[in-house]
Amino acid sequence: MKIKLTTIHVDDQEKALRFYTDVLGFTRKADFSNGPYRWLTVTSPDDPDGTELQLALNDNPAAKAYQQAIFQQGQPAVMFFTDDIKADHARIQARGATFTMAPTEVTGSTIAQLNDGCGNLVQITQLARW
C-alpha cells in the first residue's frame, strides 16, 4: 500500500495552480472539469508518477472552517521536503512568495513557512544530516 494522493483546500484553484507551479515549481498532473467541478492535481517534477497534491476548491463548509482555523493557529496545511532549504527559499522568494518564517533551525531540521495566498500555510523542511 502507498499514498498516491493528498488534498489541500484552496479558495481559488487558478490562483493555487499558478502558486504551486510557477512559484514552488511543481508540475500540473491532472486538470479536468465536469460541470462546475474541477479535478486539479500537481506533482513534483522529480517524481512525476509519485504522490499527487489535489488543489480542491474550498466549497465545503466543514473543510473551509478547518482550513481557516488551522491558518489562524499558524499551522501549515502541507509540508514539503528539500535537500537545500536556503536555495529553495531564495528561489521561491525571488518568484514573489511571502514567507511568514525564514529558514529557522529547529530540533532535527531547518524549516521555513510561507503563505500560498489561497488560505494555507506551507512548510518547507530540510532534515538535519548528522
Coordinates of C-alpha atoms in Angstrom, one line a residue:
M1 CA 0.0 0.0 0.0
K2 CA 1.2 3.5 -0.8
I3 CA 0.0 7.1 -0.6
K4 CA -0.9 8.3 -4.1
L5 CA -3.0 11.4 -3.4
T6 CA -3.4 14.0 -0.7
T7 CA -5.7 17.1 -0.8
I8 CA -5.3 20.7 0.2
H9 CA -8.3 23.0 0.0
V10 CA -7.9 26.3 -1.8
D11 CA -10.2 29.3 -2.2
D12 CA -9.2 29.9 -5.9
Q13 CA -8.0 26.9 -8.0
E14 CA -6.5 29.0 -10.8
K15 CA -4.5 31.2 -8.3
A16 CA -3.4 28.0 -6.5
L17 CA -2.3 26.4 -9.7
R18 CA -0.1 29.4 -10.5
F19 CA 1.4 29.4 -7.0
Y20 CA 2.1 25.7 -6.8
T21 CA 3.6 25.5 -10.4
D22 CA 5.1 29.0 -11.1
V23 CA 6.3 29.8 -7.5
L24 CA 7.0 26.4 -5.9
G25 CA 7.9 24.6 -9.1
F26 CA 5.5 21.7 -9.2
T27 CA 4.0 20.3 -12.4
R28 CA 0.4 20.1 -13.3
K29 CA -0.6 16.5 -13.4
A30 CA -4.4 16.3 -13.9
D31 CA -6.8 19.1 -14.8
F32 CA -10.3 18.3 -16.0
S33 CA -13.8 19.5 -15.3
N34 CA -17.3 18.1 -15.0
G35 CA -19.8 20.9 -14.9
P36 CA -18.7 23.2 -12.0
Y37 CA -16.4 20.5 -10.5
R38 CA -12.7 20.7 -11.4
W39 CA -10.2 17.9 -10.6
L40 CA -6.8 19.6 -10.3
T41 CA -3.6 18.0 -9.1
V42 CA 0.1 18.8 -9.1
T43 CA 3.2 16.7 -8.6
S44 CA 6.9 17.0 -8.1
P45 CA 8.9 17.2 -11.3
D46 CA 11.4 15.0 -9.5
D47 CA 8.8 12.2 -9.2
P48 CA 6.1 12.8 -11.8
D49 CA 4.4 9.4 -11.1
G50 CA 4.7 9.9 -7.3
T51 CA 2.2 11.4 -4.9
E52 CA -0.2 14.0 -6.3
L53 CA -1.4 17.1 -4.4
Q54 CA -5.1 17.8 -5.2
L55 CA -5.9 21.5 -5.2
A56 CA -9.6 21.2 -4.2
L57 CA -11.9 24.1 -4.3
N58 CA -12.9 25.0 -0.8
D59 CA -16.7 25.0 -1.2
N60 CA -17.3 22.5 1.7
P61 CA -18.3 24.5 4.8
A62 CA -16.6 21.9 7.2
A63 CA -13.4 22.0 5.2
K64 CA -13.5 25.8 5.0
A65 CA -13.9 26.1 8.8
Y66 CA -11.0 23.6 9.3
Q67 CA -8.8 25.5 6.8
Q68 CA -9.4 28.8 8.4
A69 CA -8.8 27.5 12.0
I70 CA -5.5 25.9 11.0
F71 CA -4.4 29.0 9.2
Q72 CA -5.3 31.2 12.2
Q73 CA -3.3 29.0 14.5
G74 CA -0.3 29.3 12.3
Q75 CA -0.2 25.6 11.4
P76 CA 0.9 24.5 8.0
A77 CA -1.7 22.7 5.8
V78 CA 1.0 20.9 3.9
M79 CA 4.8 20.2 4.3
F80 CA 7.3 19.6 1.6
F81 CA 10.9 18.4 1.9
T82 CA 14.0 19.7 0.3
D83 CA 17.8 19.0 0.4
D84 CA 18.7 22.7 0.1
I85 CA 16.3 24.9 2.0
K86 CA 18.4 28.1 1.6
A87 CA 18.5 27.8 -2.2
D88 CA 14.7 26.9 -2.3
H89 CA 13.9 29.9 0.0
A90 CA 15.9 32.3 -2.3
R91 CA 14.3 30.8 -5.5
I92 CA 10.8 30.9 -4.1
Q93 CA 11.2 34.4 -2.6
A94 CA 12.5 35.7 -5.9
R95 CA 9.3 34.4 -7.5
G96 CA 7.2 36.7 -5.2
A97 CA 6.2 34.4 -2.3
T98 CA 5.6 35.8 1.1
F99 CA 7.4 33.9 3.8
T100 CA 6.0 34.0 7.3
M101 CA 9.1 32.3 8.7
A102 CA 12.6 32.4 7.1
P103 CA 14.7 29.3 7.3
T104 CA 14.9 28.5 11.0
E105 CA 16.8 25.7 12.7
V106 CA 14.7 23.6 15.0
T107 CA 15.4 20.2 16.5
G108 CA 16.4 17.8 13.8
S109 CA 15.7 20.1 10.8
T110 CA 15.5 23.6 9.3
I111 CA 12.1 24.8 8.4
A112 CA 10.6 27.8 6.6
Q113 CA 6.9 28.7 6.2
L114 CA 5.1 30.7 3.5
N115 CA 1.6 31.8 2.6
D116 CA 0.1 30.2 -0.6
G117 CA -2.3 33.1 -1.0
C118 CA -5.2 30.7 -1.1
G119 CA -5.8 30.2 2.6
N120 CA -2.9 27.9 3.6
L121 CA 0.4 28.0 5.2
V122 CA 3.1 25.8 3.5
Q123 CA 6.1 24.5 5.4
I124 CA 9.4 23.5 3.7
T125 CA 11.6 21.3 5.7
Q126 CA 15.3 20.2 5.3
L127 CA 16.1 17.3 7.6
A128 CA 19.4 17.6 9.5
R129 CA 22.1 15.2 8.4
W130 CA 24.2 14.1 11.3

